CSV table of C-alpha atoms and ligand atoms in Angstrom, one decimal:
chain,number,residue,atom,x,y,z
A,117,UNK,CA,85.1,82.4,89.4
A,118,UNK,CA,84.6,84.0,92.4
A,119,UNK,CA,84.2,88.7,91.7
A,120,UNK,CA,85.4,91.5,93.6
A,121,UNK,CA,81.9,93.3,95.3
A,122,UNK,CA,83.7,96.1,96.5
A,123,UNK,CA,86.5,98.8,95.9
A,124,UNK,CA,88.3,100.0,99.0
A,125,UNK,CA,89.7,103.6,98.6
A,126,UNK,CA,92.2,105.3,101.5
A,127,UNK,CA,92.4,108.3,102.0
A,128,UNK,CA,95.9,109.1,103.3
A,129,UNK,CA,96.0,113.2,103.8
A,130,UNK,CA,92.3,113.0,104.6
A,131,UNK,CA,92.3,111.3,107.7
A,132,UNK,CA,94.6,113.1,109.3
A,133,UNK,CA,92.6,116.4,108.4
A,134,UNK,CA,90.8,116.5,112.4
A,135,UNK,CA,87.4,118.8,112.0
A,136,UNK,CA,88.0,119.1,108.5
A,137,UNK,CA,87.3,115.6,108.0
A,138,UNK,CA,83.5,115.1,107.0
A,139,UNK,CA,83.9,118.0,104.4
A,140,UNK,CA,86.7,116.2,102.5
A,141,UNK,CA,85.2,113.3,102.6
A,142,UNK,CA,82.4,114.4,101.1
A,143,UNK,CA,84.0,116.5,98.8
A,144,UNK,CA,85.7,112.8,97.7
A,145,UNK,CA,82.5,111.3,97.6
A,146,UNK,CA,81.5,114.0,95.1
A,147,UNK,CA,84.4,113.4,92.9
A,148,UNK,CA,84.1,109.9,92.5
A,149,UNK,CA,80.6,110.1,91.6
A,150,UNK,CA,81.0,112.1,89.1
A,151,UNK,CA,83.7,110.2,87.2
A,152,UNK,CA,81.8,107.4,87.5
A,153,UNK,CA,78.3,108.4,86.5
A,154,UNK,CA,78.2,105.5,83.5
A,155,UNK,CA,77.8,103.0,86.1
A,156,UNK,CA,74.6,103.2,87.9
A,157,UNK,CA,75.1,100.5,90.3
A,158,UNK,CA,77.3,101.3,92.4
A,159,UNK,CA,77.3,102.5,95.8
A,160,UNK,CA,79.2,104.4,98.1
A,161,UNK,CA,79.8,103.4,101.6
A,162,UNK,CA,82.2,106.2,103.3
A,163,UNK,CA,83.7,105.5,107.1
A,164,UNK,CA,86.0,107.5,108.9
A,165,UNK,CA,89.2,106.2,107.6
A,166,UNK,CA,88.3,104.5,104.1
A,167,UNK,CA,85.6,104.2,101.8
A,168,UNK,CA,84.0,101.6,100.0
A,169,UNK,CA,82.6,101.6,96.5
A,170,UNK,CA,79.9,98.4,96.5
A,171,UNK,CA,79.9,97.3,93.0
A,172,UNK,CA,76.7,95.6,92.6
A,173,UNK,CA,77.5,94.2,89.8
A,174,UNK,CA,79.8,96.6,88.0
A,175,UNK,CA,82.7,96.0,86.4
A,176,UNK,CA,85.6,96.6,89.0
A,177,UNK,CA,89.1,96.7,85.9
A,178,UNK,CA,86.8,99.6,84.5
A,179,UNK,CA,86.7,101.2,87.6
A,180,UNK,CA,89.6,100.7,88.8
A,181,UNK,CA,90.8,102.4,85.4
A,182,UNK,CA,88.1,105.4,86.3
A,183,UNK,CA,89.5,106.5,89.8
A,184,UNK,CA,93.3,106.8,88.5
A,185,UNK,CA,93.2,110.7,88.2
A,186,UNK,CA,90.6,111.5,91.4
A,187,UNK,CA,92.4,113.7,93.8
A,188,UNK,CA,92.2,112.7,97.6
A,189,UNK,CA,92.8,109.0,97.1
A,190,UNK,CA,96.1,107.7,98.1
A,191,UNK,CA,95.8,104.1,97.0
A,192,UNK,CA,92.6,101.6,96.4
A,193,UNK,CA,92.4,97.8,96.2
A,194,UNK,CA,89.1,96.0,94.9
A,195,UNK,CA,88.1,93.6,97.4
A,196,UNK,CA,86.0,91.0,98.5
A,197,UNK,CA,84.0,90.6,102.1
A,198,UNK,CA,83.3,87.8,103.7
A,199,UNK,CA,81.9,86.5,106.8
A,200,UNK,CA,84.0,86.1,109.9
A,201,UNK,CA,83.8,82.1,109.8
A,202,UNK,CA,87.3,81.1,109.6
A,203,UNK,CA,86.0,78.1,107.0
A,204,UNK,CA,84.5,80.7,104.6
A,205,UNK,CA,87.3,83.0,105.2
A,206,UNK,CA,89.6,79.9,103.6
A,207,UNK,CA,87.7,79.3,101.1
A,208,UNK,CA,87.1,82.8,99.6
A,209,UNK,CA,90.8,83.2,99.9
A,210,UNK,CA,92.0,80.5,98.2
A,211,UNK,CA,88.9,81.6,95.2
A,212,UNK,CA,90.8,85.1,95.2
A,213,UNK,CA,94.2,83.1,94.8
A,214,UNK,CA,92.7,80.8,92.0
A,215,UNK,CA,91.4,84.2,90.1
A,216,UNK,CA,94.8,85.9,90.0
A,217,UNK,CA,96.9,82.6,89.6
A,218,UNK,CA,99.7,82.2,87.2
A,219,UNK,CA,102.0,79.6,87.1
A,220,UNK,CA,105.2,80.0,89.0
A,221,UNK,CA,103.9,82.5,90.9
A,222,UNK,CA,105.2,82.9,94.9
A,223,UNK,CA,103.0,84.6,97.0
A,224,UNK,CA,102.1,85.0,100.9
A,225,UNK,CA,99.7,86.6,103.8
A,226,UNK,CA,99.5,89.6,105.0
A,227,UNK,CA,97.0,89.5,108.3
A,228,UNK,CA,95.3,92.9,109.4
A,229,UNK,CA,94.0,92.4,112.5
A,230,UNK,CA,91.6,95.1,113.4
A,231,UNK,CA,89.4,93.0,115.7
A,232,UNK,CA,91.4,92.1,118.7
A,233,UNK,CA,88.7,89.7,119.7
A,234,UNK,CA,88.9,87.6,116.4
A,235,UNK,CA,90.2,84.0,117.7
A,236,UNK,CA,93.6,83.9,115.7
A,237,UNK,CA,96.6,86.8,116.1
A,238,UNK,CA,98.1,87.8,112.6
A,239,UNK,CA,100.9,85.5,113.0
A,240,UNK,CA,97.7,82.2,113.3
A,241,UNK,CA,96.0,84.1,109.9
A,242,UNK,CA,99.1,83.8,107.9
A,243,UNK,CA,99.5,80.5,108.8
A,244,UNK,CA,96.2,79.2,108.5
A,245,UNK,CA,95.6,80.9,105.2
A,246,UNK,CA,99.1,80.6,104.0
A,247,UNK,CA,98.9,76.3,104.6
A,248,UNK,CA,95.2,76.4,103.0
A,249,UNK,CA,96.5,77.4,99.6
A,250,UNK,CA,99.6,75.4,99.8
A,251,UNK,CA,97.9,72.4,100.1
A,252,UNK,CA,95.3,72.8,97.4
A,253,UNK,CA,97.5,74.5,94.7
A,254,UNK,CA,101.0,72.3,93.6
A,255,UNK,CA,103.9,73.3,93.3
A,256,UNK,CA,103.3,77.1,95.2
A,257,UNK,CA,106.3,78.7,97.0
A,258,UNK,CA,106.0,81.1,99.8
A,259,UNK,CA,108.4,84.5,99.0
A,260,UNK,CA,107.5,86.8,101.9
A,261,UNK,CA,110.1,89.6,100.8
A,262,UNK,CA,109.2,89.7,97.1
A,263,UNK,CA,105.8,88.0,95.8
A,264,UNK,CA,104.0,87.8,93.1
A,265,UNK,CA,100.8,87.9,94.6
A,266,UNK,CA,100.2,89.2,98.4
A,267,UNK,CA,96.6,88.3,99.7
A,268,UNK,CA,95.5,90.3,102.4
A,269,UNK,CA,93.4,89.5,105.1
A,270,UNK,CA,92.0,92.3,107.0
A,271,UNK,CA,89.3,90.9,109.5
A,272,UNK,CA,87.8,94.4,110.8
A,273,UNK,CA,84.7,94.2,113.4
A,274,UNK,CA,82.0,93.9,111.3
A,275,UNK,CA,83.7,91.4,108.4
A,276,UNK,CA,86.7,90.3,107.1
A,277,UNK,CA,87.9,91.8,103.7
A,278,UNK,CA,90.3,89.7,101.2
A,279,UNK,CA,91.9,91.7,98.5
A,280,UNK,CA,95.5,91.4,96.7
A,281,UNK,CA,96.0,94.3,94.3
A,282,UNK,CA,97.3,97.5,95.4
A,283,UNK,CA,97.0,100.7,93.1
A,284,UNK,CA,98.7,104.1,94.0
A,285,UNK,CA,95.7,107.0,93.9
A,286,UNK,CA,96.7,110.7,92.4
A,287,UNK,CA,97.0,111.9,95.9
A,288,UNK,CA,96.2,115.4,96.6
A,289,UNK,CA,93.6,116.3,98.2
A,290,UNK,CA,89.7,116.2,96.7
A,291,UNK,CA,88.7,118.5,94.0
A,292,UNK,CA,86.5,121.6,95.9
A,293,UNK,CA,87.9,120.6,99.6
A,294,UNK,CA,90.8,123.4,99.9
A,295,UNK,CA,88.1,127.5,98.9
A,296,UNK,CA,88.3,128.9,95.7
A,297,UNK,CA,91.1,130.7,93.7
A,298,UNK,CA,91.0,132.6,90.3
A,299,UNK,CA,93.3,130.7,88.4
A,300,UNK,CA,95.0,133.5,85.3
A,301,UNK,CA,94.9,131.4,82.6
A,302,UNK,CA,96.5,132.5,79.4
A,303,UNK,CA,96.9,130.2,76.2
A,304,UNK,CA,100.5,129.6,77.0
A,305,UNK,CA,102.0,126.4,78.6
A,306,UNK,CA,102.5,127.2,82.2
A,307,UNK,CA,99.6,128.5,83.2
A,308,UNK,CA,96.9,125.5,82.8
A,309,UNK,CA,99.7,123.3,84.5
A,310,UNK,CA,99.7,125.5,87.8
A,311,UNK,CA,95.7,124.9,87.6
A,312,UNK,CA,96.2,121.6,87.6
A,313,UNK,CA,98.5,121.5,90.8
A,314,UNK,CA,96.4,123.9,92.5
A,315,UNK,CA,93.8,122.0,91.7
A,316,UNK,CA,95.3,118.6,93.0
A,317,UNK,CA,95.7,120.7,96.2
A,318,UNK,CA,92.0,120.7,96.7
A,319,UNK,CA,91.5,124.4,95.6
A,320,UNK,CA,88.3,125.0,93.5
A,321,UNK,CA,89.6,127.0,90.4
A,322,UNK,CA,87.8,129.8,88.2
A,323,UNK,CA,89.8,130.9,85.6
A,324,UNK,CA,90.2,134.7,84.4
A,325,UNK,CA,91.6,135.3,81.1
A,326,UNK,CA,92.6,138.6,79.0
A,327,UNK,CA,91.4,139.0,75.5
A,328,UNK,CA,91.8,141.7,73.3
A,329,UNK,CA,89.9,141.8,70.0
A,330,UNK,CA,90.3,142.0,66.9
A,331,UNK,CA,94.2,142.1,68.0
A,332,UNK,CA,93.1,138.4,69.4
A,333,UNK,CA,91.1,136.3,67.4
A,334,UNK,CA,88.5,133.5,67.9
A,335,UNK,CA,90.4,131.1,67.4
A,336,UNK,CA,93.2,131.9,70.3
A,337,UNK,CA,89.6,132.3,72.7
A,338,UNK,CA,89.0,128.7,71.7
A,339,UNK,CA,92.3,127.3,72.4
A,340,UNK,CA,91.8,129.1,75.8
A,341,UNK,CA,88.0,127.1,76.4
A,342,UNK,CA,89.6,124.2,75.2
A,343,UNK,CA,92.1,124.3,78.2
A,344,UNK,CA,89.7,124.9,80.7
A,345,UNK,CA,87.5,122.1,78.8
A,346,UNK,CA,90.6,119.6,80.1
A,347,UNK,CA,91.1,121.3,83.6
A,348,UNK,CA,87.0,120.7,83.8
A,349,UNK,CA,87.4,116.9,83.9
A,350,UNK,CA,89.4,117.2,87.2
A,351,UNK,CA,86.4,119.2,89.5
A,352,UNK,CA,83.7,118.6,86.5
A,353,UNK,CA,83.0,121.8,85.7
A,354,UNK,CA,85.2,125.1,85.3
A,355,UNK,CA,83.7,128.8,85.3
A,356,UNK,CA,86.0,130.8,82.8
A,357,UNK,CA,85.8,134.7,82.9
A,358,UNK,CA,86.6,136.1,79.7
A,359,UNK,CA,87.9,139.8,80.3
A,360,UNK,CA,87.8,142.2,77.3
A,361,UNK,CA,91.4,144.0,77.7
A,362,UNK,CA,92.0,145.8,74.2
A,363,UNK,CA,90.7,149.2,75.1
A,364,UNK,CA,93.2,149.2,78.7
A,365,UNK,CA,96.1,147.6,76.5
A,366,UNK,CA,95.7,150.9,74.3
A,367,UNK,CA,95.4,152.8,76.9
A,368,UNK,CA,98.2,151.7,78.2
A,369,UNK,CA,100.2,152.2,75.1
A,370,UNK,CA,99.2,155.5,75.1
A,371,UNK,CA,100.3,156.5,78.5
A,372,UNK,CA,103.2,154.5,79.6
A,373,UNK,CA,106.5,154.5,78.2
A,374,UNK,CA,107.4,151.6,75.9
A,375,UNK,CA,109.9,149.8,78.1
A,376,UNK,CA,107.1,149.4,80.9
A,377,UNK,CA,104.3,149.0,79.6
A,378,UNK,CA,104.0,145.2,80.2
A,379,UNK,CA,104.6,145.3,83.4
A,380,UNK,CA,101.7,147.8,84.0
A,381,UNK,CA,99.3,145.5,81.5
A,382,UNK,CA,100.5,142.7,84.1
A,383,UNK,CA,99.2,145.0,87.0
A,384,UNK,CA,95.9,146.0,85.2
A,385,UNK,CA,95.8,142.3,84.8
A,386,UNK,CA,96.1,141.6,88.8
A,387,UNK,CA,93.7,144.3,89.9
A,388,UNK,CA,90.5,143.4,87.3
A,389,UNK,CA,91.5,139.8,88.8
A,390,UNK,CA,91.4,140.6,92.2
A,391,UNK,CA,88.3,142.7,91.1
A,392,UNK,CA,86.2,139.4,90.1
A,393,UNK,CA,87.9,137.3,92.7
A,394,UNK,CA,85.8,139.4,94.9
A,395,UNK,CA,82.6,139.2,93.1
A,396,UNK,CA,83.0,135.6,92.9
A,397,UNK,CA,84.3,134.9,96.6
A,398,UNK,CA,87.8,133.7,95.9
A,399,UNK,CA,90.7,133.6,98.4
A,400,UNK,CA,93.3,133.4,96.6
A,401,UNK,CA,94.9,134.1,92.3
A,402,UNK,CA,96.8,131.8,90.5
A,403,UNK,CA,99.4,132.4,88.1
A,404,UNK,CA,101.9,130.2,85.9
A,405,UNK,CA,104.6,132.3,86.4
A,406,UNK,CA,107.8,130.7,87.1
A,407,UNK,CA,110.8,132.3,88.1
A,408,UNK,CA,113.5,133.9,85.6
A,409,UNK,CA,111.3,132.6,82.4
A,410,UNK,CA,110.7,136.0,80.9
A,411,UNK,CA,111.1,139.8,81.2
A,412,UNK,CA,108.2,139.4,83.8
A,413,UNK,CA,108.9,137.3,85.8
A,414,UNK,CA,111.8,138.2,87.6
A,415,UNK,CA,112.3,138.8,91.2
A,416,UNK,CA,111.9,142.8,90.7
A,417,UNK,CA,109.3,142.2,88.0
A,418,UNK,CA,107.1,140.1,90.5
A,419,UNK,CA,107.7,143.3,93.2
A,420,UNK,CA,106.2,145.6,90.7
A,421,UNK,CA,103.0,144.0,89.5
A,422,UNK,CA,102.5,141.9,93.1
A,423,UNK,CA,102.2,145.5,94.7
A,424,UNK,CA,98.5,146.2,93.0
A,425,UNK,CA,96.9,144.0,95.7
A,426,UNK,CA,97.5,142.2,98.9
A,427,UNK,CA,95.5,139.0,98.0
A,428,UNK,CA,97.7,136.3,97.7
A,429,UNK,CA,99.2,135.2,94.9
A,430,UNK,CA,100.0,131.2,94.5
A,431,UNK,CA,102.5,130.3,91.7
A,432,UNK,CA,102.8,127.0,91.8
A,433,UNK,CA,105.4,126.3,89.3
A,434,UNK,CA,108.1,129.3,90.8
A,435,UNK,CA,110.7,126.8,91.3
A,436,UNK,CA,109.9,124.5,88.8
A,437,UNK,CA,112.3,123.9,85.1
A,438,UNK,CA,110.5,124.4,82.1
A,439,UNK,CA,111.1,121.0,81.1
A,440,UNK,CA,109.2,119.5,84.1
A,441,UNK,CA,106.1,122.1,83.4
A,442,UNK,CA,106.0,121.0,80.1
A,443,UNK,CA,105.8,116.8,81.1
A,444,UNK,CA,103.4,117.9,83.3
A,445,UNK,CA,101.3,119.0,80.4
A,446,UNK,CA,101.9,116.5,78.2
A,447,UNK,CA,100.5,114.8,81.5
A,448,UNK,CA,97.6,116.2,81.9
A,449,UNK,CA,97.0,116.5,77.9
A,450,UNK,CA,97.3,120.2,77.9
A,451,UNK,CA,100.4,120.3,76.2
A,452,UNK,CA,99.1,119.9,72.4
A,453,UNK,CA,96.4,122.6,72.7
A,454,UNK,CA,99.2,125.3,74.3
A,455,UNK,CA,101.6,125.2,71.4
A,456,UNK,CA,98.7,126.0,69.0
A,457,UNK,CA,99.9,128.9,66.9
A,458,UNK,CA,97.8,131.8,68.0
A,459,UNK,CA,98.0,135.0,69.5
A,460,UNK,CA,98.2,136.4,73.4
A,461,UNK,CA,97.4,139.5,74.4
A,462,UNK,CA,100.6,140.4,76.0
A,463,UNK,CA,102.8,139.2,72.8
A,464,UNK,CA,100.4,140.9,70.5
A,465,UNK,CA,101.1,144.5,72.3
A,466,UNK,CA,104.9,143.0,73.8
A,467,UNK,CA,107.2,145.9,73.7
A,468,UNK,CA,110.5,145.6,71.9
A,469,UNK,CA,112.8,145.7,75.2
A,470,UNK,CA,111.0,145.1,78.2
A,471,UNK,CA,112.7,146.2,81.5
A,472,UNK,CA,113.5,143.1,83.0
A,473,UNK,CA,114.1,145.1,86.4
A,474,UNK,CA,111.1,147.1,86.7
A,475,UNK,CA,110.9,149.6,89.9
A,476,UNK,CA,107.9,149.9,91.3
A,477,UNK,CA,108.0,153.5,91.3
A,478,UNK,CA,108.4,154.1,88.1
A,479,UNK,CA,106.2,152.6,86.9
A,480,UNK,CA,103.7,153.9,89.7
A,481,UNK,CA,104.3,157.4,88.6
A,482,UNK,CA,103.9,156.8,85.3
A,483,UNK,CA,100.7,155.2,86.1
A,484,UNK,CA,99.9,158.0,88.0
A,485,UNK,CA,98.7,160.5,85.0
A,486,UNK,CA,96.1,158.0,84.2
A,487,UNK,CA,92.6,157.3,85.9
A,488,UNK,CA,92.6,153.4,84.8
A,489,UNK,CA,89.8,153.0,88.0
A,490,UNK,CA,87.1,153.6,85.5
A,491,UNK,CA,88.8,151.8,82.4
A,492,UNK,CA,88.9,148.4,85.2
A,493,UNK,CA,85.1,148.9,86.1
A,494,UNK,CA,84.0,148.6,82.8
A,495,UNK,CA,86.4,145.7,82.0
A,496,UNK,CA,84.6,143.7,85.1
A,497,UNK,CA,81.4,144.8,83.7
A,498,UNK,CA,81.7,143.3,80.2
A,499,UNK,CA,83.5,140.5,81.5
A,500,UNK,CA,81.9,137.0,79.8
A,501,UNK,CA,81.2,134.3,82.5
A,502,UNK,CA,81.0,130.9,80.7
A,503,UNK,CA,80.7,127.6,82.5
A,504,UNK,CA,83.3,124.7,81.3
A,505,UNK,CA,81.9,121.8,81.1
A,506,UNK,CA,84.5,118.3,80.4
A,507,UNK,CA,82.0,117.0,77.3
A,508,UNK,CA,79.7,119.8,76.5
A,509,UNK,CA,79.5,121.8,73.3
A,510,UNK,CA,79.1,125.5,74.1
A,511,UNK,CA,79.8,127.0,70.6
A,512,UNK,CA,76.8,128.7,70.5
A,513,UNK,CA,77.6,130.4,74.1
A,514,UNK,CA,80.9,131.2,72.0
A,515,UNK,CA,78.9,132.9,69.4
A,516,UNK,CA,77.4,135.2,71.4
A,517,UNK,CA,80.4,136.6,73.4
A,518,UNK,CA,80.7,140.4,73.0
B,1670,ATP,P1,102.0,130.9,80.2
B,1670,ATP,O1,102.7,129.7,79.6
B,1670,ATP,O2,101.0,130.5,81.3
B,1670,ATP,O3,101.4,131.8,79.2
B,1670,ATP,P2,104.3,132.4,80.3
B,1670,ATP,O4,105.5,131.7,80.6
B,1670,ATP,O5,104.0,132.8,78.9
B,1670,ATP,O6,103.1,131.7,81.0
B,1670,ATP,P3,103.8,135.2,80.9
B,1670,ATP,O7,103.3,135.4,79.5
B,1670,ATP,O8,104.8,136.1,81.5
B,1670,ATP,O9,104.5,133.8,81.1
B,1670,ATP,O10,102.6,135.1,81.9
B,1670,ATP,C1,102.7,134.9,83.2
B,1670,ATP,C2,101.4,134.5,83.8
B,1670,ATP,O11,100.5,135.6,83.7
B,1670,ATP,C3,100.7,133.4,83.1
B,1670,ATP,O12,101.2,132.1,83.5
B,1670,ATP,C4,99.3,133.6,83.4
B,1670,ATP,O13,99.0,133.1,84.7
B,1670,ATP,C5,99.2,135.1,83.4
B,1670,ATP,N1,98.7,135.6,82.1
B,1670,ATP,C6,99.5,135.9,81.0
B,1670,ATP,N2,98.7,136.3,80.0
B,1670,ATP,C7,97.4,136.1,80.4
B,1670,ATP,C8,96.1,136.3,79.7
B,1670,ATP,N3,96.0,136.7,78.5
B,1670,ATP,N4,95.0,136.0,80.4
B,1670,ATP,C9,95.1,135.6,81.7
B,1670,ATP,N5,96.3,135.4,82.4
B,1670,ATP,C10,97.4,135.7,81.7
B,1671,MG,MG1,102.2,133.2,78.0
């Protein structure tokens, strides 16, 4: 039975990305290396407007499985080159047709003519093909609005490729392609999800999160690694910061009446963020916050702690229902390790009313008694840098944090 050799991949978005064009295709390249590194065969052949992945060999349903989740791809077909004689053209189509044959099936052309000097027009493909496979397999019927199968004939300048399954890609744009952003990533629900779409966007993420022990334990830092352990499989590797916060949070307590004091641990939060974003060459910070969820995250709230910095802040789920958030992390299998029972930061210190309509100037005077400059250096100092890794057991880097 005749194999596909090859796996064409479009890019969609990419193509249409002018100077930017060699970087994200690279950057695609990358990606699809990566996820599949168990199959040493293959190679990849990129051109400006697609890109081939040369099985040599390789299983192709695997692959096809592999490059489901790899952002930049808008759809991929495996496929099958052949020569530009007409004969062999015939003959590997009709192969093709025998492979994914079943009975009762109606099928039909499609011609893609991208060599105007190729000796038959689209309309003379279809019907050369199209009569070829009638003739050799009984009973077929032609359905040219709805078939079951659709072979494709694309006969480009240098070959003509056959292929008949289409599969949608994730989209996006490639993993690393868009600058970096650090990503505040708490153990809650929201947060890894606006990774993820940030992420699909192209943006490299490093993620920053707040710990405070002993009022935190061990086990809510794991829960933490083991969602940036799943936002790793998507770029490959995830750098996580791991900022110690109890001494602030105290301080904090100590100098800010009750009813603000999360919204000035929010804006300790943004500048020791905005602090490492700098040290690590980010553009941008990313938050899960999602408008009207909770005491912080309202309109005035978001005025208040926003006013710490003037890096910008993307929140990609601000208009999104918590119901879509959370099938988006049943998704992207987040979901599971976010409802784990264990202590935040913020819920362990949460005041019991929160101002839901913080002013900024509040809570900027009562800030003001407090020199928290030195209290943020030393937070960035101690910060823990660990590398994510999709696979890789780091419990011994765990061991010796702090
Ligand atoms: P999430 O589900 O992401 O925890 P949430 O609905 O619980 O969000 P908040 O607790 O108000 O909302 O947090 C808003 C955002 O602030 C979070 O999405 C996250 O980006 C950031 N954040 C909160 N706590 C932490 C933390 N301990 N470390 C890092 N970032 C945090
Ligand atoms: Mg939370």
């Amino acid at each position: 039975m005749i194999t596909y050799d090859r796996i064409l991949i479009r890019y969609g978005e990419i193509s249409t990305k002018g100077r930017n064009r060699n970087l994200f295709v690279d950057k695609l390249r990358r990606s699809i290396k990566r996820v599949l590194h168990d199959f040493p065969n293959i190679k990849i052949e990129a051109q400006r407007d697609r890109m081939f992945i040369l099985l040599n060999g390789e299983n192709s349903e695997e692959i096809v499985e592999c490059l489901q989740g790899i952002f930049g791809i808008q759809s991929y077909s495996p496929a099958i080159k052949v020569g530009k004689d007409i004969d062999e053209m015939k003959e590997a189509a009709l192969a093709l047709f025998r492979k994914v044959y079943r009975e009762g099936n109606t099928f039909k052309i499609t011609a893609k003519r991208a060599d105007k000097d190729f000796s038959l027009d689209t309309g003379e493909i279809n019907q050369t093909f199209g009569s070829h496979i009638l003739v050799n397999i009984p009973d077929l019927k032609v359905d040219v609005k709805k078939p079951d199968i659709n072979i494709v004939v694309e006969v480009r300048k240098e070959a003509c490729y056959l292929s008949c399954e289409n599969y949608k890609g994730a989209g996006g744009l490639p993993a690393g392609s868009s600058g970096k952003a650090m990503l505040m990533l708490s153990g809650g629900i929201d947060s890894p999800v606006a990774g993820y779409l940030s992420m699909k966007r192209g943006i490299e993420i490093e993620a920053v999160h707040f710990y405070s022990p002993p009022f935190t334990s061990e086990r809510s830092k794991q829960k933490v690694i083991d969602l940036a352990k799943k936002l790793s499989r998507i770029s490959g590797g995830v750098a996580l910061h791991i900022v110690p916060f109890t001494e602030i949070q105290q301080l904090i307590q100590k100098q800010v009446p009750d009813n603000y004091t999360m919204t000035s641990t929010r804006r300790m939060m943004m500048r020791i963020t905005d602090e490492i974003r700098k040290k690590y060459d980010g553009l941008a910070i990313v938050t899960g916050e999602s408008l009207g969820q909770v005491a912080s995250q309202t309109m005035e709230s978001m005025y208040a702690i926003n006013d710490v910095i003037s890096t910008p802040v993307l929140r990609p789920l601000i208009t999104m229902d918590k119901g879509d958030i959370i099938d988006i992390a049943h998704e992207i299998d987040t979901h599971d390790i976010s409802i784990r029972p264990f202590e935040d930061c913020c819920t362990v210190f949460v005041p019991s009313s929160p101002k839901t309509k913080p002013k900024l100037e509040k809570v900027q005077h009562f800030e003001s008694f407090t020199d928290f400059e030195p209290y943020i250096a030393e937070a960035v100092e101690k910060t823990e840098k660990l590398i994510i890794k999709p696979n890789t057991l780091i419990d011994e880097e765990i061991e010796n944090l702090f």
